[in-house]
Short mmCIF file of C-alpha atoms in Angstrom, two decimals:
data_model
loop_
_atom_site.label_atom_id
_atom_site.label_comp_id
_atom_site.label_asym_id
_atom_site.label_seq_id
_atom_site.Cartn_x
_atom_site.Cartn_y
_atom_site.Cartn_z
CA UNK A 1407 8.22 4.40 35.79
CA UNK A 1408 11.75 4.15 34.63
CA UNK A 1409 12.52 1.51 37.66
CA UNK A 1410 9.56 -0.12 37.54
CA UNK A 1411 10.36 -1.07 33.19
CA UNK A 1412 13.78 -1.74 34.38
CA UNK A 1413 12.85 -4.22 37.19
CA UNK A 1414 10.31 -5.87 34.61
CA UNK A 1415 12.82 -6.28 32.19
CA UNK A 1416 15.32 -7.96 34.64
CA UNK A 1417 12.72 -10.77 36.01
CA UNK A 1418 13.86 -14.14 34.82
CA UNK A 1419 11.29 -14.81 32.09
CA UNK A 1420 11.20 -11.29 30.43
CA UNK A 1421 15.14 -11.57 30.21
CA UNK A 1422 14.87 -15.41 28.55
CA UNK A 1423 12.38 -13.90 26.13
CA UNK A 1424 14.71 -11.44 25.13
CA UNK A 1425 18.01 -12.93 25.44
CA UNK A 1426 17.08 -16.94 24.45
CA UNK A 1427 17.94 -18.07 20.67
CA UNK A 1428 15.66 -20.53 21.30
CA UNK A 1429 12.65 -21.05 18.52
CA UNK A 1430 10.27 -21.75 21.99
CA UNK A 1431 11.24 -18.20 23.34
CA UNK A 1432 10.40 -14.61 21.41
CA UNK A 1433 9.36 -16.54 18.06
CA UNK A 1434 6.93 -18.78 19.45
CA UNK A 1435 5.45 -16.06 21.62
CA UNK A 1436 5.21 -13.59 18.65
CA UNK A 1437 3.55 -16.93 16.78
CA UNK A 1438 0.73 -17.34 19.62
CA UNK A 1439 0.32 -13.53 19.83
CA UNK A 1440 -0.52 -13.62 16.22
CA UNK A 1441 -2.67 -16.68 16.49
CA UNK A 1442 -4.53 -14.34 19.26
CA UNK A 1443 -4.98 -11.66 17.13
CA UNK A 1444 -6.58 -13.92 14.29
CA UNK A 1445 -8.89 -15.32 16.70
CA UNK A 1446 -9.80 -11.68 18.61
CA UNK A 1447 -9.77 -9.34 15.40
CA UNK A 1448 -11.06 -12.27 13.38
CA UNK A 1449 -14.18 -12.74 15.23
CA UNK A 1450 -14.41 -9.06 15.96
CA UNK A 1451 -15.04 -8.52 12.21
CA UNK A 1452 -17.43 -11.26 11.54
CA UNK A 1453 -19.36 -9.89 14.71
CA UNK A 1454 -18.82 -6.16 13.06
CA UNK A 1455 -19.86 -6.98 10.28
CA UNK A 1456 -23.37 -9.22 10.52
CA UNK A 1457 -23.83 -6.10 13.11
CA UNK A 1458 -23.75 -3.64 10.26
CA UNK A 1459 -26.04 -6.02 8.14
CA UNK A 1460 -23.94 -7.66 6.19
CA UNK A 1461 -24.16 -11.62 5.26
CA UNK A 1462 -27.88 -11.22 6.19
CA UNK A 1463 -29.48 -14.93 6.14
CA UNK A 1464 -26.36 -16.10 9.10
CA UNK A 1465 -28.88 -15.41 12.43
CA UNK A 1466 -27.48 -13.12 14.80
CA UNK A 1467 -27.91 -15.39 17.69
CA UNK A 1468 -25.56 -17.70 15.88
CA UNK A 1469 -22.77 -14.99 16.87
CA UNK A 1470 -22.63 -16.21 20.41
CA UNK A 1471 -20.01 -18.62 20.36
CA UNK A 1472 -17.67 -16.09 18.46
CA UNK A 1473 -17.57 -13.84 21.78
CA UNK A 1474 -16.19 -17.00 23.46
CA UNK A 1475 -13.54 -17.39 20.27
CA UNK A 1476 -12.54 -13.15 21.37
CA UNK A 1477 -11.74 -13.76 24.75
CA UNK A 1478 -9.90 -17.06 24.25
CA UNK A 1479 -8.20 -15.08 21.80
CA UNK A 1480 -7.74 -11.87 23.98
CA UNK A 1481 -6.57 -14.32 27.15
CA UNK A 1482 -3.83 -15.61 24.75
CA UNK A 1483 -2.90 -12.32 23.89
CA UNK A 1484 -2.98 -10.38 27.33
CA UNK A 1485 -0.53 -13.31 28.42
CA UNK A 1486 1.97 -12.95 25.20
CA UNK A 1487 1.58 -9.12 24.72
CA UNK A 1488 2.34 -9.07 28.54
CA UNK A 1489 5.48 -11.76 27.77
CA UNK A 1490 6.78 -9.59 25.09
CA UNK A 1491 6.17 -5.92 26.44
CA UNK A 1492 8.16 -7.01 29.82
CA UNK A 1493 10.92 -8.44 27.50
CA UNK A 1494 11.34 -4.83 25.91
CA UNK A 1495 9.64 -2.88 28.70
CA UNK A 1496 12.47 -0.20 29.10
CA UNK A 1497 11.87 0.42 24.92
CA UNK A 1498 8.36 -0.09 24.19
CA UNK A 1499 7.85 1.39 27.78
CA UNK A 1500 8.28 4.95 26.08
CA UNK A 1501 6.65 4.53 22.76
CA UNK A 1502 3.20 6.53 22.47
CA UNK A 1503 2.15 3.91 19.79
CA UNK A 1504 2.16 1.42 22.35
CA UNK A 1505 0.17 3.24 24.49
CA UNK A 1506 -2.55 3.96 21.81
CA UNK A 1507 -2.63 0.38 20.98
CA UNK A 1508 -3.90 -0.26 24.78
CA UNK A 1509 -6.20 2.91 24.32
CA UNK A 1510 -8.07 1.06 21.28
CA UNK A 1511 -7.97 -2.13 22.75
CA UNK A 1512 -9.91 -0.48 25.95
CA UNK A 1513 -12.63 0.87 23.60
CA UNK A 1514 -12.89 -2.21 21.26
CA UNK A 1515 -13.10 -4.04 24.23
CA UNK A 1516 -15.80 -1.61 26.18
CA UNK A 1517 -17.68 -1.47 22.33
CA UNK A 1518 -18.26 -5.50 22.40
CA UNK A 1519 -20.48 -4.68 25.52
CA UNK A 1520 -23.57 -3.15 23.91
CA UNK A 1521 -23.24 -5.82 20.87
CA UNK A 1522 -23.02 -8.75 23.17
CA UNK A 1523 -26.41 -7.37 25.12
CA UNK A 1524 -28.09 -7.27 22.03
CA UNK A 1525 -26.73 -10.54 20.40
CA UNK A 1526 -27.75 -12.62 23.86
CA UNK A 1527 -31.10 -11.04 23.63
CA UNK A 1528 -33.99 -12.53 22.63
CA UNK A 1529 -34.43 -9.74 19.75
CA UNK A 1530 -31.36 -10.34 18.25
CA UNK A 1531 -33.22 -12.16 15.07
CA UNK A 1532 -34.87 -9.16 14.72
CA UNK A 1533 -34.21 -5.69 12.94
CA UNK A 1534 -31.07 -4.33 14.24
CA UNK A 1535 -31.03 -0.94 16.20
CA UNK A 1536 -29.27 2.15 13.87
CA UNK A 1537 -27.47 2.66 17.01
CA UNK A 1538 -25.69 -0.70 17.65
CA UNK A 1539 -24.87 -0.53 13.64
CA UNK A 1540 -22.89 2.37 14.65
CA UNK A 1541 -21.34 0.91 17.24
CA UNK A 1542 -20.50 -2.64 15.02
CA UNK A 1543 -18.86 0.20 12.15
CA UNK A 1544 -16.61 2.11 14.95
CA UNK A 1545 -15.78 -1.43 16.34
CA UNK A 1546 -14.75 -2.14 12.86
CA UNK A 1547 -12.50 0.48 12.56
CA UNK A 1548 -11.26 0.37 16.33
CA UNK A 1549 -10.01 -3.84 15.76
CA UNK A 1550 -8.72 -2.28 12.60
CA UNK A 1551 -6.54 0.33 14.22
CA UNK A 1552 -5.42 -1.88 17.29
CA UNK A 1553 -3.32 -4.07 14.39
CA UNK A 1554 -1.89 -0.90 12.51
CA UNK A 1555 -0.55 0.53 15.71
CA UNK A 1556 0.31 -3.08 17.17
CA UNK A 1557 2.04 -3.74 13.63
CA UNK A 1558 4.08 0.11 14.42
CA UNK A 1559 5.51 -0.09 17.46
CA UNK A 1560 8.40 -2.15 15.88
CA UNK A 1561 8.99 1.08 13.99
CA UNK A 1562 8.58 3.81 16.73
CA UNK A 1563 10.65 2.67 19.01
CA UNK B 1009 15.25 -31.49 -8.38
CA UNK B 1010 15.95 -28.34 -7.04
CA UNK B 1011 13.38 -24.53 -6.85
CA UNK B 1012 15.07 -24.43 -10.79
CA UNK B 1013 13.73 -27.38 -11.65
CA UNK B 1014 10.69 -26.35 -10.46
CA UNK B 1015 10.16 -23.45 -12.50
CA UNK B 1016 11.08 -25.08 -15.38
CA UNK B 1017 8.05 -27.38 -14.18
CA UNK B 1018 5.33 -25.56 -13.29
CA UNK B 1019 5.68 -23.09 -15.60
CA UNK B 1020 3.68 -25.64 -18.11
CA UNK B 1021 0.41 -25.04 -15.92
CA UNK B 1022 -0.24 -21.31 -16.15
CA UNK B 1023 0.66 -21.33 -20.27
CA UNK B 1024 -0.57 -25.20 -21.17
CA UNK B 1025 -3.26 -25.27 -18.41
CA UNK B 1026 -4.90 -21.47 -19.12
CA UNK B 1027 -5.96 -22.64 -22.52
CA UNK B 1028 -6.86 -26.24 -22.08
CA UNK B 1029 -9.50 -24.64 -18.93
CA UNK B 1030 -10.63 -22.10 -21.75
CA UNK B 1031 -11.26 -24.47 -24.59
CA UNK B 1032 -13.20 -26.38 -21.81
CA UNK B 1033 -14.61 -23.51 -20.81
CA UNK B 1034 -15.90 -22.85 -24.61
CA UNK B 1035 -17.14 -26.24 -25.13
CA UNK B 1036 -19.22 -25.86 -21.77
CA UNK B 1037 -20.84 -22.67 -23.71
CA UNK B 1038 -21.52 -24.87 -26.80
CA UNK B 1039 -22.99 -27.64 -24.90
CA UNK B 1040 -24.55 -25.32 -22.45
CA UNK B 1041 -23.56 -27.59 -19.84
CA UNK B 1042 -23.57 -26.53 -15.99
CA UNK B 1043 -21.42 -29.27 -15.24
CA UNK B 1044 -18.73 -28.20 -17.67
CA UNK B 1045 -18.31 -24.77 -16.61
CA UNK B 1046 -18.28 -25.29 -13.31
CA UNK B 1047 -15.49 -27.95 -14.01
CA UNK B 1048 -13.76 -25.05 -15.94
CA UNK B 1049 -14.26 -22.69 -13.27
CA UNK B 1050 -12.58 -25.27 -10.57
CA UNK B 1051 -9.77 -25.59 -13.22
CA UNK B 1052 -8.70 -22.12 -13.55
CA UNK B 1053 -8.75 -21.17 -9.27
CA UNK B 1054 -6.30 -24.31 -9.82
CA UNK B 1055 -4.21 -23.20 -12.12
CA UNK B 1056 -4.44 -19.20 -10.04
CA UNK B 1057 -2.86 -21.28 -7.04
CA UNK B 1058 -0.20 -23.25 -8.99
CA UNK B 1059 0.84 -19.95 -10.76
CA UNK B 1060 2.22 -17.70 -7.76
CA UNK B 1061 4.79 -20.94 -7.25
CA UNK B 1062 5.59 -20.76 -10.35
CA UNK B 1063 6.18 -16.58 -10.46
CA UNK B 1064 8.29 -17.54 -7.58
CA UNK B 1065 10.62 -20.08 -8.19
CA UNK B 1066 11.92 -17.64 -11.51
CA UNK B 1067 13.77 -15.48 -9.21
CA UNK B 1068 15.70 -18.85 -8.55
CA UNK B 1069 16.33 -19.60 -12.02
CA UNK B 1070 17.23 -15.67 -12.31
CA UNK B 1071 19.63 -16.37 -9.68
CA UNK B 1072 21.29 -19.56 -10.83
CA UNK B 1073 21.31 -17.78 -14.73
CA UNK B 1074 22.38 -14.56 -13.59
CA UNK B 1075 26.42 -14.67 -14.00
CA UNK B 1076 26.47 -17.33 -17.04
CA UNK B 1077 28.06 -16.00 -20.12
CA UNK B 1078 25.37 -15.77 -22.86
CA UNK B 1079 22.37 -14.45 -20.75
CA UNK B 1080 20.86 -11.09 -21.64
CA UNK B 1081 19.86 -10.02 -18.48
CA UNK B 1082 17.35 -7.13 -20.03
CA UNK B 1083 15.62 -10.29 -21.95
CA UNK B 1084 15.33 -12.00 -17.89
CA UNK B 1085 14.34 -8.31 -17.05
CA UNK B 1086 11.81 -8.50 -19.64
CA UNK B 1087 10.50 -12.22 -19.29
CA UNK B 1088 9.87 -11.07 -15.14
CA UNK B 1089 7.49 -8.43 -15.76
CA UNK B 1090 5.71 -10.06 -18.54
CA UNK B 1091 5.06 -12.71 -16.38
CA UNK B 1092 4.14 -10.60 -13.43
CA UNK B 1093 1.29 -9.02 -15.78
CA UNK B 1094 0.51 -12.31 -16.48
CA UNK B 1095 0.45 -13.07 -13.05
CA UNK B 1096 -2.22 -10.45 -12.37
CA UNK B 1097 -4.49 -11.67 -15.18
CA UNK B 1098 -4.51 -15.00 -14.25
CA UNK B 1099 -4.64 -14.23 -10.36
CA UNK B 1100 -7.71 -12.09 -11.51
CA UNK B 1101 -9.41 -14.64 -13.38
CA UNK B 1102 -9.00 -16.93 -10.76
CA UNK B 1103 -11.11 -15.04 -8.02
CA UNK B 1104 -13.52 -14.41 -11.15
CA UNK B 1105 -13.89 -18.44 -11.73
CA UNK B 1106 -14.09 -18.58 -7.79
CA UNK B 1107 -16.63 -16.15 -7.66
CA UNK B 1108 -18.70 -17.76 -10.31
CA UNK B 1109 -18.44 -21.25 -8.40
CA UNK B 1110 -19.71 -19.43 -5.18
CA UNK B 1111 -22.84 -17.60 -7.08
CA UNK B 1112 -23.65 -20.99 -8.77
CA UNK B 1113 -24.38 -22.21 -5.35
CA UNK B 1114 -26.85 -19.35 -4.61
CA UNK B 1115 -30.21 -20.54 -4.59
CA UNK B 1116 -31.41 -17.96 -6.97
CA UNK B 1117 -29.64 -19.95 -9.50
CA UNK B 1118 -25.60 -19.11 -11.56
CA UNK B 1119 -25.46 -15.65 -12.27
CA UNK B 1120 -25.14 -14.73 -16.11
CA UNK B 1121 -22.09 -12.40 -15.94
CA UNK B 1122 -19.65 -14.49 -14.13
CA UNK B 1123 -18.96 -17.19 -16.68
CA UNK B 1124 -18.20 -14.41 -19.70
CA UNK B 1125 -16.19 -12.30 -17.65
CA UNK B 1126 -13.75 -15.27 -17.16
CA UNK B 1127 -13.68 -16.11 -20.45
CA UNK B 1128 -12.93 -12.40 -21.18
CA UNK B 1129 -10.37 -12.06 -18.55
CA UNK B 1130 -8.92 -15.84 -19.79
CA UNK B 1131 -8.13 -14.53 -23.26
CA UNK B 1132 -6.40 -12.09 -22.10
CA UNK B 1133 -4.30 -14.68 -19.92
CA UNK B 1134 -3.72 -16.57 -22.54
CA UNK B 1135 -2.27 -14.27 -24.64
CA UNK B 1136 0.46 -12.68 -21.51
CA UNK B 1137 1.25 -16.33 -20.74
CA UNK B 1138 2.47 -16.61 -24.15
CA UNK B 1139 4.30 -13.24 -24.58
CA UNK B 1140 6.26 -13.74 -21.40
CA UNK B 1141 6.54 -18.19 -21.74
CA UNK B 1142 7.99 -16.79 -24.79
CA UNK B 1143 10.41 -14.12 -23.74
CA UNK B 1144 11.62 -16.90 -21.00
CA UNK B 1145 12.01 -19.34 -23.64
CA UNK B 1146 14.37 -17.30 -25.25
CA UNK B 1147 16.69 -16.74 -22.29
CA UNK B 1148 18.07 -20.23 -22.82
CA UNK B 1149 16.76 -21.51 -25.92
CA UNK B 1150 19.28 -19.80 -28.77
CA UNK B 1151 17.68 -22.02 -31.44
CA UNK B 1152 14.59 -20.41 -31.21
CA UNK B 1153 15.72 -16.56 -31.02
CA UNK B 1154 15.00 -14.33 -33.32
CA UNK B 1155 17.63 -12.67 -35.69
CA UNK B 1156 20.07 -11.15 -33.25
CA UNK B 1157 19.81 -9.87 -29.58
CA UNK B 1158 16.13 -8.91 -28.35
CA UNK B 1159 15.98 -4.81 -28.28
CA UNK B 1160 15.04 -3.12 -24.97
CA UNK B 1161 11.35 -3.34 -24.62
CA UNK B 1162 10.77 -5.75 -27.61
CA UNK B 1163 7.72 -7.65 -26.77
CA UNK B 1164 7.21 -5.84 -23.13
CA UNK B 1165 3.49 -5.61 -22.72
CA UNK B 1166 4.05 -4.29 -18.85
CA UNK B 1167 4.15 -1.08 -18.01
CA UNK B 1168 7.17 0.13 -16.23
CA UNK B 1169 5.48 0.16 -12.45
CA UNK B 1170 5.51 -3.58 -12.97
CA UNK B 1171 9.22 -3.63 -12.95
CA UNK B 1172 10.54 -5.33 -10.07
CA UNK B 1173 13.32 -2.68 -9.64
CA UNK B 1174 10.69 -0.22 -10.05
CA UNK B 1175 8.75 -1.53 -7.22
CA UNK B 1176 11.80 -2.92 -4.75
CA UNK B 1177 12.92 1.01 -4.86
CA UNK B 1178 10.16 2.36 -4.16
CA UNK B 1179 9.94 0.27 -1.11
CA UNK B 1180 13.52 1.62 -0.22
CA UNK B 1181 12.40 5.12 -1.36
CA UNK B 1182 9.34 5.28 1.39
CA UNK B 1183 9.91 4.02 4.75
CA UNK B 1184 6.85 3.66 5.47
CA UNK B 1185 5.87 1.55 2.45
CA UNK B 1186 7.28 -1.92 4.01
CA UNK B 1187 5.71 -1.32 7.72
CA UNK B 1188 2.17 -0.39 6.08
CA UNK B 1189 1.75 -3.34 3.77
CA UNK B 1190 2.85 -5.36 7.24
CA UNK B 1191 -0.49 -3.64 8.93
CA UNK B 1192 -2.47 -4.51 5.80
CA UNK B 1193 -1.17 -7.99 5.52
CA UNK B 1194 -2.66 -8.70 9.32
CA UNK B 1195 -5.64 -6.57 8.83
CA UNK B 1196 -6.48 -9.33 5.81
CA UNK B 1197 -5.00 -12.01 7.70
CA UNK B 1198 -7.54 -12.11 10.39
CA UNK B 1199 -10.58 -11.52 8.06
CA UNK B 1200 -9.27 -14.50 6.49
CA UNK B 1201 -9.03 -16.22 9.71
CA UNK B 1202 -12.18 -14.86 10.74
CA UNK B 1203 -14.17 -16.49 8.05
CA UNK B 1204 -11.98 -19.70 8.39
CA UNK B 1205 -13.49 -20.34 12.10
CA UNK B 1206 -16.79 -19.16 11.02
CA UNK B 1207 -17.17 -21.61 8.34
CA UNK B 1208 -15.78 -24.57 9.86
CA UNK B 1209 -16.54 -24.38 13.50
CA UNK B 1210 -19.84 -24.44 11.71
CA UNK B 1211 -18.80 -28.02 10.25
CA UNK B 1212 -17.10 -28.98 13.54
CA UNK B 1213 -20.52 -28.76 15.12
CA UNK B 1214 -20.72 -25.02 16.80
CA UNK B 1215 -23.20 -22.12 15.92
CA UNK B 1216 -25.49 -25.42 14.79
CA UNK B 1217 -28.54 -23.08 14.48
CA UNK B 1218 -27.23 -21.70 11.20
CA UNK B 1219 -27.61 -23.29 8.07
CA UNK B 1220 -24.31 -23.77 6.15
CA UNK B 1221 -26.18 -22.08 3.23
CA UNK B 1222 -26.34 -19.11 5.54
CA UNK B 1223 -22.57 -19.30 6.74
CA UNK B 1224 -21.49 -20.22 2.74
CA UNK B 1225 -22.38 -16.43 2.12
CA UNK B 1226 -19.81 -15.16 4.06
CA UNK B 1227 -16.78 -17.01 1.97
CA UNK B 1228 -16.12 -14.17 -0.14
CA UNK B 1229 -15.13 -11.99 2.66
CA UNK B 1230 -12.68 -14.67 3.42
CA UNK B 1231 -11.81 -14.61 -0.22
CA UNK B 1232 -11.51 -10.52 -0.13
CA UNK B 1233 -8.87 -11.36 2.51
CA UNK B 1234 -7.10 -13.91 0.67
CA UNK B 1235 -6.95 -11.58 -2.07
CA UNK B 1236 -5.59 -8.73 0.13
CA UNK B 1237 -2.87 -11.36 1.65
CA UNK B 1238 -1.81 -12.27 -1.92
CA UNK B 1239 -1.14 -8.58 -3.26
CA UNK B 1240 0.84 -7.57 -0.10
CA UNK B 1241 2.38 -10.68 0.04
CA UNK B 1242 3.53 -10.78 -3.75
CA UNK B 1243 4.81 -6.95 -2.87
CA UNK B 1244 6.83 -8.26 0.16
CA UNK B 1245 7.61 -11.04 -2.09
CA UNK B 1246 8.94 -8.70 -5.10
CA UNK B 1247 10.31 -6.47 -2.91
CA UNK B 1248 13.49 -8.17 -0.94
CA UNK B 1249 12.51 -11.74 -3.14
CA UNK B 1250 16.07 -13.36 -2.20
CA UNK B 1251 15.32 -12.99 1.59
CA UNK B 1252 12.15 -15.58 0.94
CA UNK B 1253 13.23 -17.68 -2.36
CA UNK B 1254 16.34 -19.94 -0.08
CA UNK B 1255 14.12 -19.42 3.26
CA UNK B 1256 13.02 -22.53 4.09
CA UNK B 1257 10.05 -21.21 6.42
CA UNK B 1258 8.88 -19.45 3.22
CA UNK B 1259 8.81 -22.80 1.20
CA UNK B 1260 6.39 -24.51 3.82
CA UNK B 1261 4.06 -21.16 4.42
CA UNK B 1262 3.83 -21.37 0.35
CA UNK B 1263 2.78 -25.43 0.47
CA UNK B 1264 0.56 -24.71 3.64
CA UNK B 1265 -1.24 -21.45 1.51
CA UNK B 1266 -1.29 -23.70 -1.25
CA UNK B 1267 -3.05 -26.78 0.24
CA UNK B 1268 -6.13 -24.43 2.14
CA UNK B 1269 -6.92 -22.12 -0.58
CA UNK B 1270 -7.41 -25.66 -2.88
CA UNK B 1271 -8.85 -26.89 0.24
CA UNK B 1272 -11.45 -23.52 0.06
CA UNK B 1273 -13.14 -25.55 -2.70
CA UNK B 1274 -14.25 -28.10 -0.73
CA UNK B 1275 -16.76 -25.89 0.55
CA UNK B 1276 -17.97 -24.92 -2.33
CA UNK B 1277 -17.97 -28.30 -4.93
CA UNK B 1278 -18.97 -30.64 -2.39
CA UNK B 1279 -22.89 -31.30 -1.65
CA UNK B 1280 -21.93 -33.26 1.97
CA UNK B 1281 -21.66 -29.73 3.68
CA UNK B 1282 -23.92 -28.06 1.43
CA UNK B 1283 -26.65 -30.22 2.54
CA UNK B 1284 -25.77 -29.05 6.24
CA UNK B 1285 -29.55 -27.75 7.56
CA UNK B 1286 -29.87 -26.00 11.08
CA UNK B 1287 -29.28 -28.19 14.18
CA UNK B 1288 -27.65 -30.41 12.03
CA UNK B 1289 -24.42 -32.56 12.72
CA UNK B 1290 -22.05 -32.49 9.95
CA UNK B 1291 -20.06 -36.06 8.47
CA UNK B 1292 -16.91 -36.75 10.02
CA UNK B 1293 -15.32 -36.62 6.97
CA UNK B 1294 -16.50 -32.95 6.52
CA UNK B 1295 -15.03 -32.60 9.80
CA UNK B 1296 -12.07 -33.87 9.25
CA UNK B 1297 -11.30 -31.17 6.26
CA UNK B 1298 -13.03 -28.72 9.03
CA UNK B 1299 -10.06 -29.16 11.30
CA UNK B 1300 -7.30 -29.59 8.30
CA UNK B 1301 -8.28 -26.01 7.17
CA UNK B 1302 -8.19 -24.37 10.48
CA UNK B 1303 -4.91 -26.62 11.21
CA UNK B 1304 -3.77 -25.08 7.26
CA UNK B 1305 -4.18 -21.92 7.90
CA UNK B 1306 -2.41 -21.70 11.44
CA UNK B 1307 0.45 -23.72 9.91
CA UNK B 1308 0.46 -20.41 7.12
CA UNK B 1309 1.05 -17.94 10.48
CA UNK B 1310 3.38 -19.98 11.82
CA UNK B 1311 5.52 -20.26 9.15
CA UNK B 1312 4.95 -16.56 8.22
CA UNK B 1313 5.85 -15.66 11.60
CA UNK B 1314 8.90 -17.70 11.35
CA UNK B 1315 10.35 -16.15 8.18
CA UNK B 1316 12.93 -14.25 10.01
CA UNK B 1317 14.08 -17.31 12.37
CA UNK B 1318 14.08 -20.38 10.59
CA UNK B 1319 15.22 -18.16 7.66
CA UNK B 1320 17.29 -14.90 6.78
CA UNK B 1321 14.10 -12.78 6.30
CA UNK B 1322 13.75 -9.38 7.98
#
């Protein structure tokens, strides 16, 4: 693993991320990973939380089109957070916070499964399942804990 | 004109503003006139907006004060947390007034309580504006000072957690104080953002089979994250204040913050998305404020996100 962070870390772009003063390099990406995270997490909550019930009279069905805002968001942000863990791979390569970030991104992710079947169904207008409110809370809380432990790994390094 | 000058500015709105809003706000009881409160209402979010500026640019004045002979600095001590009590009362009866402009737009008609509660919360304002406009008019004014030197905690309202010493060392105190108001501030940050795209991809002409009635529901969720934004940022802000006063990426995210949440309004006041039925297509002049919000509110991040590049900030 150790070689493999290390030859990451020394491939041209990584090393302009890290080593660049330029405003285009590290800032910017950190900028557009943010902008990611707005879009992801931000439509991950509004999805969350007409799944739990809440802002009633909004149709469910109009929902759709926020699972395309996610994954625009998520593409941005598998590119950046890819930029900007090779630029620091040999650090953030040994940080367990990292690591649990990608855990609950893998679950959030695997969560918006069941609530996209239900919201691309024709039922979706209808009463929502007890289940898939469970599922919209723990998706809550899962978006919620990928930015606490993205927002650590600065500090547990 | 310099961030001094400023202060010395704006610091008219919260203490002149709060009670011209409020004797509107009375006269709209008299009259029992819709129209009047609401314009009171619209008034006081205002003057909420104008007022964290103005909280701001004193740690300038502070600054440029600070090593003249003839300042008391316990009397600037004092005048700070008086005004950030203030601050907090008039930041609170601005989501109040907000909140009573959004209700008013339900269609089971304005709801009774929210109207009286800013008037409660208004008077209160009022009176903290005054207390700490006076304790800062004192700092430079010598003709108006009482007899002698102001005493230690002479006209201090605030309790002591409300000291900005008080709450910079705690930060320094508990390490992990700074990194979890960071995780907050992005936890709020895209709610906020959340309910931005909802609401005006809406305008813009996506999720068309919802009524804008239906999507207007959601705005105080984006509010709630506004609000969260505002009390982590004012603790970052209070915190290490001379890393953000001079930094010029702070000075545009302010503007930017500024310009959407009095752009936020639009949403509410104006009948030309109200109107906005399922399936259909909005003006383009409701989509052009669609797009400056969204464009508003990325500007914010960026320039948040720039705070330790373009300036000094950690």
């Amino acid at each position: 693993m150790e070689s493999f962070f290390e030859w990451l870390q020394s491939l041209s772009v990584p090393t302009w991320v890290s080593e660049s003063d330029s405003i285009w390099g590290f800032p910017t990406i950190l900028f557009l990973h943010s902008v990611g995270m707005g879009l992801s997490a931000g439509a991950a909550f509004i999805i969350g939380l007409r799944l739990l019930g809440i802002g009633h009279p909004l149709p469910v069905s109009s929902l759709r089109v926020l699972f395309k805002i996610f994954w625009g968001g998520f593409v941005l942000n598998f590119i950046t957070g890819s930029l900007l863990f090779a630029a620091h791979a040999t650090t953030t390569g040994y940080v367990p916070m990292y690591y649990a970030k990608l855990a609950l991104i893998l679950v959030g992710v695997i969560l918006l499964f069941p609530m996209r079947r239900f919201v691309d169904s024709d039922a979706s207008d209808g009463v929502i399942p007890a289940r898939l409110k469970a599922v919209a809370l723990v998706s809550l809380g899962v978006w919620i804990g990928v930015i606490t432990t993205g927002r650590l790994i600065a500090y547990f390094s | 004109m310099n961030l001094v000058h400023l202060h010395l500015l704006l610091n008219h709105v919260p203490t002149i503003g709060t009670i011209v809003a409020l004797g509107l706000l009375l006269l709209a009881f008299a009259k029992k006139s819709n129209e009047l409160t609401r314009a009171s209402l619209a008034i006081f979010f205002a003057i909420a907006l104008v007022s964290l500026p103005t909280y701001m640019t004193g740690y300038s004045a502070q600054r440029a004060l600070k090593d003249r002979p003839g300042i008391s600095a316990p009397l600037v001590e004092q005048h700070q947390s008086a005004a950030l009590l203030a601050l907090i009362f008039m930041e609170a009866t601005g989501v109040v007034a907000w909140f009573g402009l959004w209700q008013g737009r339900k269609p089971t008609g304005t709801a009774r309580w929210s109207a009286p509660a800013v008037l409660a919360l208004a008077v209160v304002t009022v009176a903290l504006m005054a207390s700490a406009a006076n304790l800062g008019g004192e700092i430079t004014h010598p003709e108006i000072m009482s007899a002698g030197a102001p005493q230690a905690g002479e006209g201090a309202l605030a309790p002591a957690v409300l000291k900005t010493a008080f709450i910079a060392k705690y930060q320094f105190t508990h390490p992990m104080a700074w990194p979890t108001l960071e995780a907050i501030h992005f936890i709020g940050l895209s709610l906020l953002f959340g309910v931005v795209l909802v609401g005006n991809l809406r305008i813009l002409g996506l999720m068309r089979n919802a009524a804008f009635v239906d999507i207007h529901r959601w705005l105080p969720w984006g509010v709630l994250g506004f609000v969260i934004n505002s009390v982590t940022g004012m603790l970052f802000f209070i915190g290490q204040a001379f890393q953000y006063v001079d930094n010029p990426a702070f000075h545009w995210k302010v503007l930017f913050m500024l310009l959407a949440g009095a752009n936020v309004l639009y949403l509410t006041l104006f009948d030309d998305v109200w109107a906005l039925g399922t399936g259909e297509d909005a003006p383009s002049s409701a989509k052009l404020v669609a797009a400056s919000q969204i464009f508003l509110w990325v500007g914010v991040i960026y320039f948040g996100r720039m705070l330790p590049y373009l300036g000094g900030a950690f």
